[in-house]
PDB file of C-alpha atoms in Angstrom:
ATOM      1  CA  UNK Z   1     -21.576   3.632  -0.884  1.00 70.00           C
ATOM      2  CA  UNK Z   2     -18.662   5.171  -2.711  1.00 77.00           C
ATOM      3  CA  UNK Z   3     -17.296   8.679  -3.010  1.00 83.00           C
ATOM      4  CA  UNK Z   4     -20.553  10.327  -2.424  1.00 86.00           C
ATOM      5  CA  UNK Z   5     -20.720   8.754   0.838  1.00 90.00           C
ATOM      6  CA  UNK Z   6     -17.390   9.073   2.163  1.00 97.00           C
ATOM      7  CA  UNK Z   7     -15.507  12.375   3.329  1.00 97.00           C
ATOM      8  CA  UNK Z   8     -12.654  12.018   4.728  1.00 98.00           C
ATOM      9  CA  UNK Z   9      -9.685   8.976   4.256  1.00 98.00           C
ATOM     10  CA  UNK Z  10      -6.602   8.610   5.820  1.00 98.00           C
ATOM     11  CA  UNK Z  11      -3.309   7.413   3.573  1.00 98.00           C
ATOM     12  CA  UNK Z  12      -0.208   6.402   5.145  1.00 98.00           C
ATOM     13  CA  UNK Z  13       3.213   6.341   3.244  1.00 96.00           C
ATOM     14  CA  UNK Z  14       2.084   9.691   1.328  1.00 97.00           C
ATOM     15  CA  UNK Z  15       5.359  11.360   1.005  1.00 95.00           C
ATOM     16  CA  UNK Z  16       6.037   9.538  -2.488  1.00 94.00           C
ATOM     17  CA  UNK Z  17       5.465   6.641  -4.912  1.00 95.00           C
ATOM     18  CA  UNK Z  18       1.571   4.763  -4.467  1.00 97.00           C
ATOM     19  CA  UNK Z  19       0.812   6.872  -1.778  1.00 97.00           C
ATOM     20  CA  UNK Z  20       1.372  10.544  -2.692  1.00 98.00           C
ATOM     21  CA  UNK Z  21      -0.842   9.320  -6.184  1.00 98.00           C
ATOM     22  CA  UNK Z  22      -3.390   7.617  -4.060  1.00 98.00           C
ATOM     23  CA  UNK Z  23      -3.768  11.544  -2.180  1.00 98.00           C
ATOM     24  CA  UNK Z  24      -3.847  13.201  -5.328  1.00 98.00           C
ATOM     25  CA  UNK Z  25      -6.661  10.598  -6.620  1.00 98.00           C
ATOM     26  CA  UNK Z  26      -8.814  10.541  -3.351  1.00 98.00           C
ATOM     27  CA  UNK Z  27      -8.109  14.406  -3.042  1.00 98.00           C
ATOM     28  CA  UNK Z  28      -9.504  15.029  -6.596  1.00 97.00           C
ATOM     29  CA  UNK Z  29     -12.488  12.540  -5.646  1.00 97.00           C
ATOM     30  CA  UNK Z  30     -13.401  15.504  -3.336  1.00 97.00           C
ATOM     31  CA  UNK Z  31     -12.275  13.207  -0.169  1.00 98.00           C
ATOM     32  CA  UNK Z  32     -10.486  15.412   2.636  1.00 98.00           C
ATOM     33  CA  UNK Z  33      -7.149  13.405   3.000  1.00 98.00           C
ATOM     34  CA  UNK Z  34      -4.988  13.102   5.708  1.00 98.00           C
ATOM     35  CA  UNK Z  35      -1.856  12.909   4.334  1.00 98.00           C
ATOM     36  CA  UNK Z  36       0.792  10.338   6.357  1.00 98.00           C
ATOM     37  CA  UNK Z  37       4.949   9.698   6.369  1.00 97.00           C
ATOM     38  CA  UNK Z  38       7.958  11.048   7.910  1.00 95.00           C
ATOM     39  CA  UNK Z  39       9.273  13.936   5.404  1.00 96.00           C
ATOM     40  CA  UNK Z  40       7.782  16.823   6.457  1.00 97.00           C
ATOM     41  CA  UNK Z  41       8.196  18.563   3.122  1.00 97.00           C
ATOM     42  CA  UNK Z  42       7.757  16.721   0.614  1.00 97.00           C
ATOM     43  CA  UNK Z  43       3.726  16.269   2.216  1.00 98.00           C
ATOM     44  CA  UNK Z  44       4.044  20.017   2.544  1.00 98.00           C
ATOM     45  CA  UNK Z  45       4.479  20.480  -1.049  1.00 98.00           C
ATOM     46  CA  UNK Z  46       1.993  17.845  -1.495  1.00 98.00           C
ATOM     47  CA  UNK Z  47      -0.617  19.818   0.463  1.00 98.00           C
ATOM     48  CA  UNK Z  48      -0.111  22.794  -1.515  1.00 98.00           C
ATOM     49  CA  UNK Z  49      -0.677  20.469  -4.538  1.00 98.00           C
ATOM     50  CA  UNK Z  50      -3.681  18.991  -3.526  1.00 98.00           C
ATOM     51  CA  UNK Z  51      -5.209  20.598  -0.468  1.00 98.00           C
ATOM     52  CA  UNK Z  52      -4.563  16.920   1.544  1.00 98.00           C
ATOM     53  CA  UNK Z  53      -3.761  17.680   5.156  1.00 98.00           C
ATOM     54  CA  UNK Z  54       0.086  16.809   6.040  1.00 98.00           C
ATOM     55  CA  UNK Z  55       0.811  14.667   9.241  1.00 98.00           C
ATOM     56  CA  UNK Z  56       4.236  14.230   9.394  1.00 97.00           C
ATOM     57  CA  UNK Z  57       4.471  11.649  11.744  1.00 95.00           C
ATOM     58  CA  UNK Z  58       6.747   8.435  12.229  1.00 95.00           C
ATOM     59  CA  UNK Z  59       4.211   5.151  12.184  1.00 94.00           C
ATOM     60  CA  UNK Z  60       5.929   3.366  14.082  1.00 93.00           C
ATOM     61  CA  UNK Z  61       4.925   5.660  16.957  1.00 96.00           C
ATOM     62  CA  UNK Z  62       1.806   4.563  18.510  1.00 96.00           C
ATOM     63  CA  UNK Z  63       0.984   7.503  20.442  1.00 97.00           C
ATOM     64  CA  UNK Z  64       1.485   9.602  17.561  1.00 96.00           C
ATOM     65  CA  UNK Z  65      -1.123   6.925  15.575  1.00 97.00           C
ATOM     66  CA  UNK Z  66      -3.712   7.108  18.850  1.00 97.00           C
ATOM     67  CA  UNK Z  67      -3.803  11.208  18.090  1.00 97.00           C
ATOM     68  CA  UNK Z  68      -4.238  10.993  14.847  1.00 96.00           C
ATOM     69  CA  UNK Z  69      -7.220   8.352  14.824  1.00 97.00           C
ATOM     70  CA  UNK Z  70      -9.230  10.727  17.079  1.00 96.00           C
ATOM     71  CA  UNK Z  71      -8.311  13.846  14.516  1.00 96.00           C
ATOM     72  CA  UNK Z  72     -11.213  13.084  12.350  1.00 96.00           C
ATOM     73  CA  UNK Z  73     -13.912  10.438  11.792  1.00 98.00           C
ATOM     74  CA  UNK Z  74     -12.091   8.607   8.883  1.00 98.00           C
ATOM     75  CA  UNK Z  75     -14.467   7.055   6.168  1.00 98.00           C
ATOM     76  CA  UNK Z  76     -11.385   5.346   3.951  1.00 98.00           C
ATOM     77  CA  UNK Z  77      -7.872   4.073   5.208  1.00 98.00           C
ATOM     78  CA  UNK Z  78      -5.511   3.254   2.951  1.00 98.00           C
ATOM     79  CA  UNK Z  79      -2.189   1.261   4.986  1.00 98.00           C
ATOM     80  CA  UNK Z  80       0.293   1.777   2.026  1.00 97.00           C
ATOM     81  CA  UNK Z  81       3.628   2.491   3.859  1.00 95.00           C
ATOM     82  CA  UNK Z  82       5.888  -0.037   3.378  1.00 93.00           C
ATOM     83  CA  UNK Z  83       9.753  -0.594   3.928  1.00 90.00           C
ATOM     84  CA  UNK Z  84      11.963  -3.400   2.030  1.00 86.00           C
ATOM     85  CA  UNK Z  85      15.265  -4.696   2.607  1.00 86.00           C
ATOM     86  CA  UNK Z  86      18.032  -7.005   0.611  1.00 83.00           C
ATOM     87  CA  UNK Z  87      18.930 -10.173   1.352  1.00 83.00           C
ATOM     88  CA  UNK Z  88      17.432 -12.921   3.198  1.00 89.00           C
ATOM     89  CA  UNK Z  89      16.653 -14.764   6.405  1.00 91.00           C
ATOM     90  CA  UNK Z  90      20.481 -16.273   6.137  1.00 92.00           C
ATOM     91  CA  UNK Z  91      22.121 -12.675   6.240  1.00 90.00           C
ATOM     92  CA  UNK Z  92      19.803 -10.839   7.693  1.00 91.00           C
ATOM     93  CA  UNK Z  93      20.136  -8.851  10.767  1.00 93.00           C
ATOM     94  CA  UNK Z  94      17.682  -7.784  13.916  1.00 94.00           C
ATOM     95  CA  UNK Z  95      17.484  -4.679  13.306  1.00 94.00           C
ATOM     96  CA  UNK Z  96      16.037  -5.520   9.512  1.00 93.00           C
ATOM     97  CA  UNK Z  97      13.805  -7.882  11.459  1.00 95.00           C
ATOM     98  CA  UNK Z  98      12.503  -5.386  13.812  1.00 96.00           C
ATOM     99  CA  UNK Z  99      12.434  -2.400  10.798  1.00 94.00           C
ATOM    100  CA  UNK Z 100       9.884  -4.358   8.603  1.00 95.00           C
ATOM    101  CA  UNK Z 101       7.793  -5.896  10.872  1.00 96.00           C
ATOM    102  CA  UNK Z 102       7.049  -2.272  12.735  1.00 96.00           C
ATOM    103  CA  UNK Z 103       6.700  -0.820   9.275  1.00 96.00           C
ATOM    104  CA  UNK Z 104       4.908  -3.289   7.253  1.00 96.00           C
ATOM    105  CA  UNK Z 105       2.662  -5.081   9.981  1.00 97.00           C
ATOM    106  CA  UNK Z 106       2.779  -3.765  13.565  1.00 97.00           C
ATOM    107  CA  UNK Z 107       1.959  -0.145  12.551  1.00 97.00           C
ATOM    108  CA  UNK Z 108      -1.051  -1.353  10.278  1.00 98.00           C
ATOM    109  CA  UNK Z 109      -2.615  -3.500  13.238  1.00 98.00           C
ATOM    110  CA  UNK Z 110      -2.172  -0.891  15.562  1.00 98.00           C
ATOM    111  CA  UNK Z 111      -3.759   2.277  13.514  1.00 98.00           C
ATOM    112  CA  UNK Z 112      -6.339  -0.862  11.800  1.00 98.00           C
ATOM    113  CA  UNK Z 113      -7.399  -1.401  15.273  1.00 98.00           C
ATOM    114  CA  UNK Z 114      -7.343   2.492  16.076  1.00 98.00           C
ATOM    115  CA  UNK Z 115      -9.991   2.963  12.981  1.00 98.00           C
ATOM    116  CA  UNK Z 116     -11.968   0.495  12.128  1.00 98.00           C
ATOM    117  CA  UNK Z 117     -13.719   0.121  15.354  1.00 98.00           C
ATOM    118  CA  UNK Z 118     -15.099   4.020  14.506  1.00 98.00           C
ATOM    119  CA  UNK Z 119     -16.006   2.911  10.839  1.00 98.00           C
ATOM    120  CA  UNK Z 120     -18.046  -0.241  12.433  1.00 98.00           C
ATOM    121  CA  UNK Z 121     -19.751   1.910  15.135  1.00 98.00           C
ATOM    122  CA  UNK Z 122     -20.962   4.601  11.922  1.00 97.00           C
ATOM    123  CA  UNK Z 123     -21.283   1.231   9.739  1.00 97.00           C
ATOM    124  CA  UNK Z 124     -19.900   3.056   7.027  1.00 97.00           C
ATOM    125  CA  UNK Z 125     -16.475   2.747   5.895  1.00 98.00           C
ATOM    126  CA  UNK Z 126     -13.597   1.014   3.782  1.00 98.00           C
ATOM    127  CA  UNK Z 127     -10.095  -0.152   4.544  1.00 98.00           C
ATOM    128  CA  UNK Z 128      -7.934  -1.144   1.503  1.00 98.00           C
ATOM    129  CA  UNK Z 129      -4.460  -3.085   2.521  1.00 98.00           C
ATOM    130  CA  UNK Z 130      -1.664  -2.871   0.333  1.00 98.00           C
ATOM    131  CA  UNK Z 131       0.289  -5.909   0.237  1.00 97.00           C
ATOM    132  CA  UNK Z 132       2.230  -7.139  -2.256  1.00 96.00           C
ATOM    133  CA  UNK Z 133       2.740 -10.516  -4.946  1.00 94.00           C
ATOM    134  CA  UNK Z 134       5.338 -11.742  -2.206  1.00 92.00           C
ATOM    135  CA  UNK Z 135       2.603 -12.069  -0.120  1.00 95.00           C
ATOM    136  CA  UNK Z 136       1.488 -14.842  -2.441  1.00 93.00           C
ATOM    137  CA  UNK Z 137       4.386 -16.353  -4.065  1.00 91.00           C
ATOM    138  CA  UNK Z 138       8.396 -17.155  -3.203  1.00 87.00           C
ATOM    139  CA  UNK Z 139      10.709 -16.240  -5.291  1.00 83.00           C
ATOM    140  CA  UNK Z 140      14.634 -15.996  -5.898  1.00 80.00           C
ATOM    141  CA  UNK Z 141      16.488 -12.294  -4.701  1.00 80.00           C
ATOM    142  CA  UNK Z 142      13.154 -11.621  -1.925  1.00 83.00           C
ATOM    143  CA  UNK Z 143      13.499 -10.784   1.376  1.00 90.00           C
ATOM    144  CA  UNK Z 144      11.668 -13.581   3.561  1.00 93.00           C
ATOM    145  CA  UNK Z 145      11.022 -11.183   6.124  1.00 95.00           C
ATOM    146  CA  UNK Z 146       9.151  -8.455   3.694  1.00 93.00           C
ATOM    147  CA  UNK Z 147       7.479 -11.345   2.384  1.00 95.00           C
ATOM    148  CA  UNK Z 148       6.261 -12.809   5.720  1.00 96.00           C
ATOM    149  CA  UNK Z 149       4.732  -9.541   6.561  1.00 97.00           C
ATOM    150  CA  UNK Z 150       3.198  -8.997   3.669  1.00 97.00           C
ATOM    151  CA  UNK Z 151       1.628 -12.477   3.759  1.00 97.00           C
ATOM    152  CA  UNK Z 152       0.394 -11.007   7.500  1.00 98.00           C
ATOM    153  CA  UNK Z 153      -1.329  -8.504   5.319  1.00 98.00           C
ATOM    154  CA  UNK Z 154      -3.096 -10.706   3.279  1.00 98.00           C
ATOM    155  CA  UNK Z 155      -4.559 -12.673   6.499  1.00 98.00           C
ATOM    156  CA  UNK Z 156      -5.658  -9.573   8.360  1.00 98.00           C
ATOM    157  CA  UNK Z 157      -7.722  -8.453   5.156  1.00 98.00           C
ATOM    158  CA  UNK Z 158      -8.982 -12.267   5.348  1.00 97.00           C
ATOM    159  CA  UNK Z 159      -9.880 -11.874   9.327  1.00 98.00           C
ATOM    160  CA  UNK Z 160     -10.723  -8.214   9.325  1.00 98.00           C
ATOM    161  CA  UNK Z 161     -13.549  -9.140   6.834  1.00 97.00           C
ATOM    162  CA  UNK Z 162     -14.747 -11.419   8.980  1.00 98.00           C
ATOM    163  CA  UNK Z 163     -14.621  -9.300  12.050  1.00 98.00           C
ATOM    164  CA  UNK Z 164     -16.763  -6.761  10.234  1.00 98.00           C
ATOM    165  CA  UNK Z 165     -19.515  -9.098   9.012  1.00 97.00           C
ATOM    166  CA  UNK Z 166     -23.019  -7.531   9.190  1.00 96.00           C
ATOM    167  CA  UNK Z 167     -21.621  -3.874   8.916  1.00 97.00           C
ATOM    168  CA  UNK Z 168     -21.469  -2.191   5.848  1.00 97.00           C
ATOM    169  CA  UNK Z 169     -17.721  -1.545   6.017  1.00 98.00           C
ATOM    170  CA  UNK Z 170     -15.860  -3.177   3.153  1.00 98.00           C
ATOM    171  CA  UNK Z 171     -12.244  -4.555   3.195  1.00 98.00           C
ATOM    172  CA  UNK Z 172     -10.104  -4.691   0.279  1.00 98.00           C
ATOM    173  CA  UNK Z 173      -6.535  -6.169  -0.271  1.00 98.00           C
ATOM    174  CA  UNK Z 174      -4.418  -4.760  -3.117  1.00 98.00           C
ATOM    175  CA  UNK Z 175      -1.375  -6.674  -4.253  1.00 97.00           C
ATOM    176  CA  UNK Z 176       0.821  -5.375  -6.957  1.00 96.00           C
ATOM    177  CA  UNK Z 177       3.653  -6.574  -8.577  1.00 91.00           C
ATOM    178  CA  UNK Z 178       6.470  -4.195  -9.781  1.00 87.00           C
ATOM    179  CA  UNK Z 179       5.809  -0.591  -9.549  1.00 90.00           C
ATOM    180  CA  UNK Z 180       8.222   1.908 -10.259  1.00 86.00           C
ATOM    181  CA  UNK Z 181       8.964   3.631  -6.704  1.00 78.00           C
ATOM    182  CA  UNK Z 182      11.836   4.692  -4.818  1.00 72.00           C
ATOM    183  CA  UNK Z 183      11.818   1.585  -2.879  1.00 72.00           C
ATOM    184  CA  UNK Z 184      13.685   0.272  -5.435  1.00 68.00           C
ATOM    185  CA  UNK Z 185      17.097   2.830  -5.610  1.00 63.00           C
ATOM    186  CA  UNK Z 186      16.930   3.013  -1.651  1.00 69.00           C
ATOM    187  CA  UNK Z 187      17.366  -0.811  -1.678  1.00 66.00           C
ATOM    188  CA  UNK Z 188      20.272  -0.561  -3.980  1.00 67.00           C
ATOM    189  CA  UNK Z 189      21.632   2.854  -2.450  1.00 70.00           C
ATOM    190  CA  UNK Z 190      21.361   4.566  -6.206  1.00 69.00           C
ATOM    191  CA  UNK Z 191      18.349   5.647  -7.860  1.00 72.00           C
ATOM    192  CA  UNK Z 192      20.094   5.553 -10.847  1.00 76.00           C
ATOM    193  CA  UNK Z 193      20.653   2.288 -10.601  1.00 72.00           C
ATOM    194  CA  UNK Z 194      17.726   1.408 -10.139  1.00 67.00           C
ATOM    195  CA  UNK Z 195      16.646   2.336 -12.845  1.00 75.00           C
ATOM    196  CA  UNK Z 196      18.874   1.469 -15.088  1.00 73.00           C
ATOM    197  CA  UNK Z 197      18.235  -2.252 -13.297  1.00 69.00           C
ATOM    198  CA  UNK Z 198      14.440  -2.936 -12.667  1.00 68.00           C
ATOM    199  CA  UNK Z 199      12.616  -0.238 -14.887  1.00 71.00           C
ATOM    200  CA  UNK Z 200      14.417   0.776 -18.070  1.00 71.00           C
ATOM    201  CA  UNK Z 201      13.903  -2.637 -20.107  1.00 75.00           C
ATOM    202  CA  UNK Z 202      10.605  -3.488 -18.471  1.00 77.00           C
ATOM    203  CA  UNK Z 203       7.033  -2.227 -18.524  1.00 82.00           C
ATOM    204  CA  UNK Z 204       6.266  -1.914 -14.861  1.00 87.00           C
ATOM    205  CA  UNK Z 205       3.687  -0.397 -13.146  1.00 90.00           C
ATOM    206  CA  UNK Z 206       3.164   3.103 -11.945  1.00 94.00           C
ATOM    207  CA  UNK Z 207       1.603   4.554  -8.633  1.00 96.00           C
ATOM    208  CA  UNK Z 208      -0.975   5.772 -10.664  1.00 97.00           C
ATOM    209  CA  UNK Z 209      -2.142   2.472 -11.491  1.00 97.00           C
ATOM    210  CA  UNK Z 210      -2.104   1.328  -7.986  1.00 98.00           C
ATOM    211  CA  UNK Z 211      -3.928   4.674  -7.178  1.00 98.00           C
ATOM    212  CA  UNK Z 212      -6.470   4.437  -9.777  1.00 98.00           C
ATOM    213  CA  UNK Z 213      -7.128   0.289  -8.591  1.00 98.00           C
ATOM    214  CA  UNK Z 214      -8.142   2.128  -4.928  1.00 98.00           C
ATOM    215  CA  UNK Z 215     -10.483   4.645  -6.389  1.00 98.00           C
ATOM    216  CA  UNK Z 216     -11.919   1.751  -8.628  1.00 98.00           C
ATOM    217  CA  UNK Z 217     -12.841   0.046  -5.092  1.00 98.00           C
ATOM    218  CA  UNK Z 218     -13.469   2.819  -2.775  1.00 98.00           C
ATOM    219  CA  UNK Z 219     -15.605   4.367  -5.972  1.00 97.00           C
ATOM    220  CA  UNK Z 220     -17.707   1.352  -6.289  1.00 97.00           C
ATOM    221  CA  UNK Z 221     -20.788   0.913  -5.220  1.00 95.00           C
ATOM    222  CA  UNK Z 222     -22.272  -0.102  -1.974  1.00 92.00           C
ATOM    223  CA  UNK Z 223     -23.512  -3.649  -3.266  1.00 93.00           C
ATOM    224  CA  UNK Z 224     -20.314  -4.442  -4.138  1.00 96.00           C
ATOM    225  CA  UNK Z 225     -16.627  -5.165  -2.593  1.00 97.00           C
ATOM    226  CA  UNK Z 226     -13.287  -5.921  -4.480  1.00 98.00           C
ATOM    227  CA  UNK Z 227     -12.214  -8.106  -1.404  1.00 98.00           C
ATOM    228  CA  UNK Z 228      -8.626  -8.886  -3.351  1.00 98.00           C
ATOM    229  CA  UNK Z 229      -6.686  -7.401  -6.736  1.00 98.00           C
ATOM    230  CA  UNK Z 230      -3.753  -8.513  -7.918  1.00 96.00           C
ATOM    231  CA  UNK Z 231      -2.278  -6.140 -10.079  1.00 96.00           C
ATOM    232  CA  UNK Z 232       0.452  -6.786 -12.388  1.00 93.00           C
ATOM    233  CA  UNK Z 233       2.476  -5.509 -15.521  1.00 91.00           C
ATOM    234  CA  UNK Z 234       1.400  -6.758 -18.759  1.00 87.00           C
ATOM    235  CA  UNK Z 235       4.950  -8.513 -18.966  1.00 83.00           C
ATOM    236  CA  UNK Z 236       5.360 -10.007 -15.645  1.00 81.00           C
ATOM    237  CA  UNK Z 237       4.035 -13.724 -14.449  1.00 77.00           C
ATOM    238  CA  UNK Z 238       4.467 -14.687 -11.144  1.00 75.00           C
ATOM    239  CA  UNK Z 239       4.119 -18.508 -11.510  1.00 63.00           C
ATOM    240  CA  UNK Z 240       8.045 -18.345 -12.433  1.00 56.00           C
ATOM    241  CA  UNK Z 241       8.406 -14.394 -12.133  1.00 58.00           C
ATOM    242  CA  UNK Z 242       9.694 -13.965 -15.482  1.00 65.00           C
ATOM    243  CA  UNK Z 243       9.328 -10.819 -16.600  1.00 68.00           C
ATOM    244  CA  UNK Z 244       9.755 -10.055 -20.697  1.00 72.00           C
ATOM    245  CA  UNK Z 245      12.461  -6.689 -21.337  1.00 74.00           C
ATOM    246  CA  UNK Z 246      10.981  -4.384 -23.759  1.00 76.00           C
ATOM    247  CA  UNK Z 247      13.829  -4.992 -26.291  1.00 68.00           C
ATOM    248  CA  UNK Z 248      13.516  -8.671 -25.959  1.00 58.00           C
ATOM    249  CA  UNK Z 249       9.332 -10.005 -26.734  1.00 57.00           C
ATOM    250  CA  UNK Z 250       8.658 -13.566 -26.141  1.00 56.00           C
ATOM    251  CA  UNK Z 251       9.621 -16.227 -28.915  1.00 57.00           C
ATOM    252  CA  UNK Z 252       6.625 -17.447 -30.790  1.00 56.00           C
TER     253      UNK Z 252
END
């Protein structure tokens, strides 16, 4: 198993950051990609980029997620979309409640449960879940509710394994650490920001490296499945999350 065998994948949050890397990667893999997220045209540019297939549609809409699991016979999902939010479970509000948990757990269920039954039935396919360190770990300045739904993420890869013993579809989890995205300048309402903030004094990750971690799995072979990676900078621990600036190395 690997790219040979697979033909067509699925990627949701494709508009930008890991996923719009992930469709260029899978794309130049030779995989037909079906290209997922809300902005219309940004995966329109995207498509004339790579050749993906655009599907703008809003994943929290499960109609629009039962049409587009019968639109092809999808070898290779990728649940990448993701929201975030500031604060905490002391400020935060029900609408933030609601926003994440659609985003980050209810939509992946509901199009996991759309897919995978296919992939079983053809015993040939590969889901890779991208969580995230909070998953794993608390830590000062995180939202509990992102991180509870990411830690749902890391039990569904747990269970869906489980669910697909004795089929040759494989399950991998991806958690990364800091990558530079948008997320980060539409949490602080300033790109800018941003980056001035969380990237310009660190080394952090880029989608590429999250995108070239999926190939790595999906391109491995059949004998063998990366059932969890945590990916991190260089620079960043997550036993205390400290996380060395460029312009400040680590005292001998």
């Amino acid at each position: 198993m690997g790219f040979s065998d697979y033909r067509t994948a699925l990627v949701t949050g494709a508009s930008s950051g890991i996923g719009a890397a992930t469709v260029r990667r899978l794309s130049a893999e030779g995989l037909q990609v079906h290209a997922v997220a809300r902005d219309a045209a940004r995966l329109t540019a995207l498509a004339a980029e790579t050749g993906c297939r655009p599907c703008a549609v809003d994943i929290s809409d499960l109609d629009a997620l039962a049409a587009l699991a019968k639109s092809a016979e999808f070898d290779v999902l990728v649940n990448n979309a993701g929201q975030s939010r500031r604060g905490n479970i002391l400020d935060t509000t029900p609408e933030d409640i609601d926003a994440l948990i659609d985003v980050n757990l209810r939509a992946v269920l509901h199009l996991t449960s759309l897919v995978v039954p296919g992939m079983a039935r053809r015993d040939r396919g590969h889901v890779v879940n991208i969580s995230s360190i909070a998953g794993h770990y608390a830590f000062g300045g995180g939202n509990t509710v992102y991180h509870a739904t990411k830690a749902g993420i890391h039990s569904l890869s747990q269970q869906l394994r489980v669910d697909l013993y004795g089929t040759r579809v494989r399950v991998t989890e991806i958690s990364p650490a800091r990558v530079e995205t948008e997320v980060f300048g539409r949490l602080l309402g300033d790109l800018a920001e941003a980056k001035r903030r969380f990237f310009d004094d660190y080394d952090a990750l880029q989608p590429e490296d999250i995108a070239n971690s999926i190939a790595f799995v999906v391109g491995s072979p059949a004998r063998m499945n990366v059932a969890f990676m945590e990916v991190l900078p260089t620079q960043q621990v997550v036993g205390g999350l400290n996380f060395a600036q460029k312009s400040r190395p680590p005292a001998e």
